[in-house]
CSV table of C-alpha atoms in Angstrom, one decimal:
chain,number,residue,atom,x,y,z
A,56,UNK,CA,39.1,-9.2,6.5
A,57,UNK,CA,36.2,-10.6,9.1
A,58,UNK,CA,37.2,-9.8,12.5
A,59,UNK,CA,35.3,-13.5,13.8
A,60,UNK,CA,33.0,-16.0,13.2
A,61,UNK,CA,29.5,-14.8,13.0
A,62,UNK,CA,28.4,-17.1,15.6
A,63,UNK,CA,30.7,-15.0,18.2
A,64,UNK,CA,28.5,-11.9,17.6
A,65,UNK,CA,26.1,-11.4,20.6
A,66,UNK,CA,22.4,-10.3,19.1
A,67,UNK,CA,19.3,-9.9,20.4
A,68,UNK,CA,17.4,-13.2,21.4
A,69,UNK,CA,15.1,-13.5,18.2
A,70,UNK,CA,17.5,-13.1,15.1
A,71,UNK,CA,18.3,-16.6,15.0
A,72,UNK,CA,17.4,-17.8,10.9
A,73,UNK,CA,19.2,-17.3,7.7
A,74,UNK,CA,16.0,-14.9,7.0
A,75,UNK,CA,16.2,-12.8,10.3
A,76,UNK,CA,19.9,-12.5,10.8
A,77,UNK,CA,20.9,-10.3,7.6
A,78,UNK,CA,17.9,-8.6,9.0
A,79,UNK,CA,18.5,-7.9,12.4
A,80,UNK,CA,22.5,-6.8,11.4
A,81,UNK,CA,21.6,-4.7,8.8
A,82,UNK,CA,18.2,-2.9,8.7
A,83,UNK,CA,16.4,-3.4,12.0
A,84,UNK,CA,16.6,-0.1,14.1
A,85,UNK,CA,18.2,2.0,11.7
A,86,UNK,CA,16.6,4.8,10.9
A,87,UNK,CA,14.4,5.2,7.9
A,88,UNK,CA,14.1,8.5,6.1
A,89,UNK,CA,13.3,7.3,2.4
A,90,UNK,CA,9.5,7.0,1.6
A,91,UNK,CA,9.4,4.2,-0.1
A,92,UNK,CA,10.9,2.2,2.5
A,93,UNK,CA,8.7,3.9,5.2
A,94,UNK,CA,5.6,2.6,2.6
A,95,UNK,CA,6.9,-0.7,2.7
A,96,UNK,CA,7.6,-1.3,6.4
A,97,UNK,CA,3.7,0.1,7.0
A,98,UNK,CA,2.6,-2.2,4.6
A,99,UNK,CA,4.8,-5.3,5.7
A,100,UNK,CA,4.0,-4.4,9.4
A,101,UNK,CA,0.2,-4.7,8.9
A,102,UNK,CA,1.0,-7.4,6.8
A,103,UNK,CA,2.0,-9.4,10.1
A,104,UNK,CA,-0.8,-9.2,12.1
A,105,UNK,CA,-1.0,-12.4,13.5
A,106,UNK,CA,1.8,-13.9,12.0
A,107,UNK,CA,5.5,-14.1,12.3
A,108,UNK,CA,8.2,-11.7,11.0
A,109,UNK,CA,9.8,-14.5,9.2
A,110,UNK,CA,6.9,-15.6,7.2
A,111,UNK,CA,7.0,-11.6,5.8
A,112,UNK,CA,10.3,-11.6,5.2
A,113,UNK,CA,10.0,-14.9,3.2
A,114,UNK,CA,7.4,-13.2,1.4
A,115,UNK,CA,9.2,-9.6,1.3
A,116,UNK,CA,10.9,-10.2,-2.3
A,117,UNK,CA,7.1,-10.5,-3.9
A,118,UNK,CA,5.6,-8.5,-2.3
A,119,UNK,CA,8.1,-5.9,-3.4
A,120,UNK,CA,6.9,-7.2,-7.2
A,121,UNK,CA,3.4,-7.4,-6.9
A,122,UNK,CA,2.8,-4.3,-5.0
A,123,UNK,CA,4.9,-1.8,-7.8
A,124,UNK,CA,8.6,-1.3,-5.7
A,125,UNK,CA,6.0,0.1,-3.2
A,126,UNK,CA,5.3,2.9,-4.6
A,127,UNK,CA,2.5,4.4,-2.5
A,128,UNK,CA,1.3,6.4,-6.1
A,129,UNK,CA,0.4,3.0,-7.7
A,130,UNK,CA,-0.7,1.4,-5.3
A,131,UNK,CA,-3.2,4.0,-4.6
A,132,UNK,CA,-4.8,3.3,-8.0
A,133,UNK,CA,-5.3,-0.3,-6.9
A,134,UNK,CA,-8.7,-1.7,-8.4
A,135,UNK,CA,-11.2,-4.6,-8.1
A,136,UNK,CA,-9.3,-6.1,-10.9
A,137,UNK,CA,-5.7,-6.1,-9.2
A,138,UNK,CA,-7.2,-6.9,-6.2
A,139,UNK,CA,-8.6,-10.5,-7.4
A,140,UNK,CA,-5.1,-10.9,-9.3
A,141,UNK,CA,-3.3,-10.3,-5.5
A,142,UNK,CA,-5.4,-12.5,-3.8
A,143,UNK,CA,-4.5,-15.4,-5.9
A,144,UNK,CA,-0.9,-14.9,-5.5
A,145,UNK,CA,0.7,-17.8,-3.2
A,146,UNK,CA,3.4,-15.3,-2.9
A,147,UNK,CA,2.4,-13.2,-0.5
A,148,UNK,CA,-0.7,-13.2,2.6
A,149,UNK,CA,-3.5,-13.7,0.6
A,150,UNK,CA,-5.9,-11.7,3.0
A,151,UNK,CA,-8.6,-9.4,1.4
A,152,UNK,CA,-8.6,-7.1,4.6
A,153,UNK,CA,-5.3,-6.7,4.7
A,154,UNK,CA,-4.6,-6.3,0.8
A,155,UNK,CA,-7.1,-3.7,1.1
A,156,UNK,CA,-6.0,-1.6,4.0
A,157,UNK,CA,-2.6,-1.6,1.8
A,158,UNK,CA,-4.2,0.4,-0.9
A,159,UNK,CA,-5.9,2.7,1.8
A,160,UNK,CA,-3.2,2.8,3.5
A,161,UNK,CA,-1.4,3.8,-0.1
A,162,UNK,CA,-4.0,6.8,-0.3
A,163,UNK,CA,-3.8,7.4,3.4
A,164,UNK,CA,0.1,7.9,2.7
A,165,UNK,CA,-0.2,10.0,-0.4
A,166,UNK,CA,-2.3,12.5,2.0
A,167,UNK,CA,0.0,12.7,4.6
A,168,UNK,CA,2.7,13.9,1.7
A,169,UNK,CA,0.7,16.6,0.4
A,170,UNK,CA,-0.2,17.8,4.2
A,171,UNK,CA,3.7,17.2,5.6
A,172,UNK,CA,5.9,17.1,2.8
A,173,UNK,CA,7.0,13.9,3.4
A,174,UNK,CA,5.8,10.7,5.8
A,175,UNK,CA,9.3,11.1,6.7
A,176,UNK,CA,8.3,14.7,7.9
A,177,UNK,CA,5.2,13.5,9.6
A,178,UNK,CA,6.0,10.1,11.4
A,179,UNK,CA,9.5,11.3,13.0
A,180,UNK,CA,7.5,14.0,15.2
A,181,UNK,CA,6.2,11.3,17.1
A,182,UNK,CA,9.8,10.7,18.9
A,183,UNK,CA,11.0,14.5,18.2
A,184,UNK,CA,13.0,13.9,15.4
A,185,UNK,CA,15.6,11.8,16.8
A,186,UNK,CA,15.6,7.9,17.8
A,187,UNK,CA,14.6,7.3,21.1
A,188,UNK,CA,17.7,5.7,23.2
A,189,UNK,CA,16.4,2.4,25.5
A,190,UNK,CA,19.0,0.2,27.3
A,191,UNK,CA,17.2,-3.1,28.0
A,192,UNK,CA,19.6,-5.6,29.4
A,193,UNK,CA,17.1,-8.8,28.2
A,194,UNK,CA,14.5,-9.0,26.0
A,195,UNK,CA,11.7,-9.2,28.3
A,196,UNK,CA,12.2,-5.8,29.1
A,197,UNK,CA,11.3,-4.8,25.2
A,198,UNK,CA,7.7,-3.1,25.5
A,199,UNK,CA,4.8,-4.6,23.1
A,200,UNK,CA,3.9,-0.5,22.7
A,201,UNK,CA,4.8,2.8,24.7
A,202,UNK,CA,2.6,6.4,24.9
A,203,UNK,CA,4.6,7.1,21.9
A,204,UNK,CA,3.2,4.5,19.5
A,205,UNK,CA,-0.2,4.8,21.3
A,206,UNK,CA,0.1,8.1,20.2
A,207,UNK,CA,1.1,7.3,16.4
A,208,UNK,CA,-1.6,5.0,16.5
A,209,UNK,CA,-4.5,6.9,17.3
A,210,UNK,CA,-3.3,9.5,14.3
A,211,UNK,CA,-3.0,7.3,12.0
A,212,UNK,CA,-6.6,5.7,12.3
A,213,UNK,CA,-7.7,9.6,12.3
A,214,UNK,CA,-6.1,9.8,9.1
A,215,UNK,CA,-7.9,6.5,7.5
A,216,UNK,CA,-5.0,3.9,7.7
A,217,UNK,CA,-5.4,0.6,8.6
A,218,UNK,CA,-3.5,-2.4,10.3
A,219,UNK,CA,-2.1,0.4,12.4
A,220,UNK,CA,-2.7,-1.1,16.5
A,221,UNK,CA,-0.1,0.0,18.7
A,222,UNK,CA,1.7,-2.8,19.2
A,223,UNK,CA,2.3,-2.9,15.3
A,224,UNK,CA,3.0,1.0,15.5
A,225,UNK,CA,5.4,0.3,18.3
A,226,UNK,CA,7.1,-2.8,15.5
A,227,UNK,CA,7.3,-0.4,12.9
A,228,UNK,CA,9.3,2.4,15.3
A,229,UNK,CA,11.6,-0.4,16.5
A,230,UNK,CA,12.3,-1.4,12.4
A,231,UNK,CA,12.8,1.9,11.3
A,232,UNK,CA,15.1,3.2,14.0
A,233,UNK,CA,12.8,5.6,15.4
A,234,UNK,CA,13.8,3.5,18.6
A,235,UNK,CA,16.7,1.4,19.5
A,236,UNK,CA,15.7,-1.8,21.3
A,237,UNK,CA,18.3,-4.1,20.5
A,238,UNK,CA,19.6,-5.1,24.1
A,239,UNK,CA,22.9,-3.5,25.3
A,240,UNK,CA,24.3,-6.9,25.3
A,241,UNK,CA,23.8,-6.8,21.2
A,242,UNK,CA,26.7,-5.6,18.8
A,243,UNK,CA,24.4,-3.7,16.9
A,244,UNK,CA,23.2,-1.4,20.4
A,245,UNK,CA,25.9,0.4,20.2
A,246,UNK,CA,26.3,1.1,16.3
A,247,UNK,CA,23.0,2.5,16.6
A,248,UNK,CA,23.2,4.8,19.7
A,249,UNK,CA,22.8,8.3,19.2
A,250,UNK,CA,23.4,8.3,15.7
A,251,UNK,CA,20.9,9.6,12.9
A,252,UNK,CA,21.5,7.7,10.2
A,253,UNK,CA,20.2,8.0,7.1
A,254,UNK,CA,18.8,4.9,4.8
């Protein structure tokens, strides 16, 4: 039985679209432990750059075909070939920097397995293991980027990935739970404090 309409539901200010509702209620801010899904929200995120977060999640479903389930392994072996093919698919952002700082970015990953175990491993020391805890009471409060994804930043690019600013750092914590910025005004604040939840 649903308790109420889901217009009653109080969420943050920018899930507002059939596209960024399900979104915002279901995946953003909880915490992401499966490497595939970290793979995909690195590649999405840098997919952005410049664009909106409804135009990539429009675009989400293909890129998921096109780019092998995200499998970091594959897309690693990415050639001229497969490149050409990508960039003439009206299915996803047809940009050649950013398709190829996806396969980088695959080989970049792959690295950071073999040196970590696990991106999981690697990318959750940057907030010591748990999800940060913020309690904005508006939006406007929500940084662009903190020291933390400054931080996450800077080690990445050390490592060779790409599409990897702090400000899209700082996106990709807020997505994958490594913080909780929905405002305390926003039913989902308080399903996600203090909780480690696994994906």
């Amino acid at each position: 039985m649903k308790k109420s309409s889901e217009t009653d539901l109080v969420r943050c200010h920018w899930a507002q679209s059939e596209l960024n509702i399900p979104y915002h209620d279901e995946e953003w801010g909880v915490p992401v432990h499966d490497e595939k899904k970290w793979f995909e929200f690195l590649i999405l995120e840098g997919a952005q750059a410049g664009l909106s977060w409804d135009t990539i999640l429009r675009k989400r479903a293909r890129y998921r075909e096109v780019f092998d389930g995200f499998d970091p392994g594959k897309v690693g072996r990415y050639d001229k070939t497969k490149v050409r093919e990508l960039l003439r698919d009206a299915g996803i952002i047809r940009n050649k920097l950013k398709i190829d700082a996806a396969i980088g970015n695959a080989r970049a990953f792959l690295k950071v397995q073999e040196e970590f175990g696990s991106f999981d491993g690697y990318v959750w020391r940057f907030v010591d293991g748990r999800p940060r805890q913020n309690a904005w009471k508006t939006h406007k409060q929500v940084p662009a980027k903190t020291p933390q994804s400054d931080a996450l930043s800077k080690d990445l690019r050390k490592r060779g990935f790409r599409f990897v600013g702090s400000t899209i750092c700082y996106a990709l914590m807020q997505a994958t739970g490594m913080v909780n910025d929905h405002v305390i005004r926003c039913f989902r604040y308080n399903a996600l404090s203090g909780r480690r939840l696994r994906s």
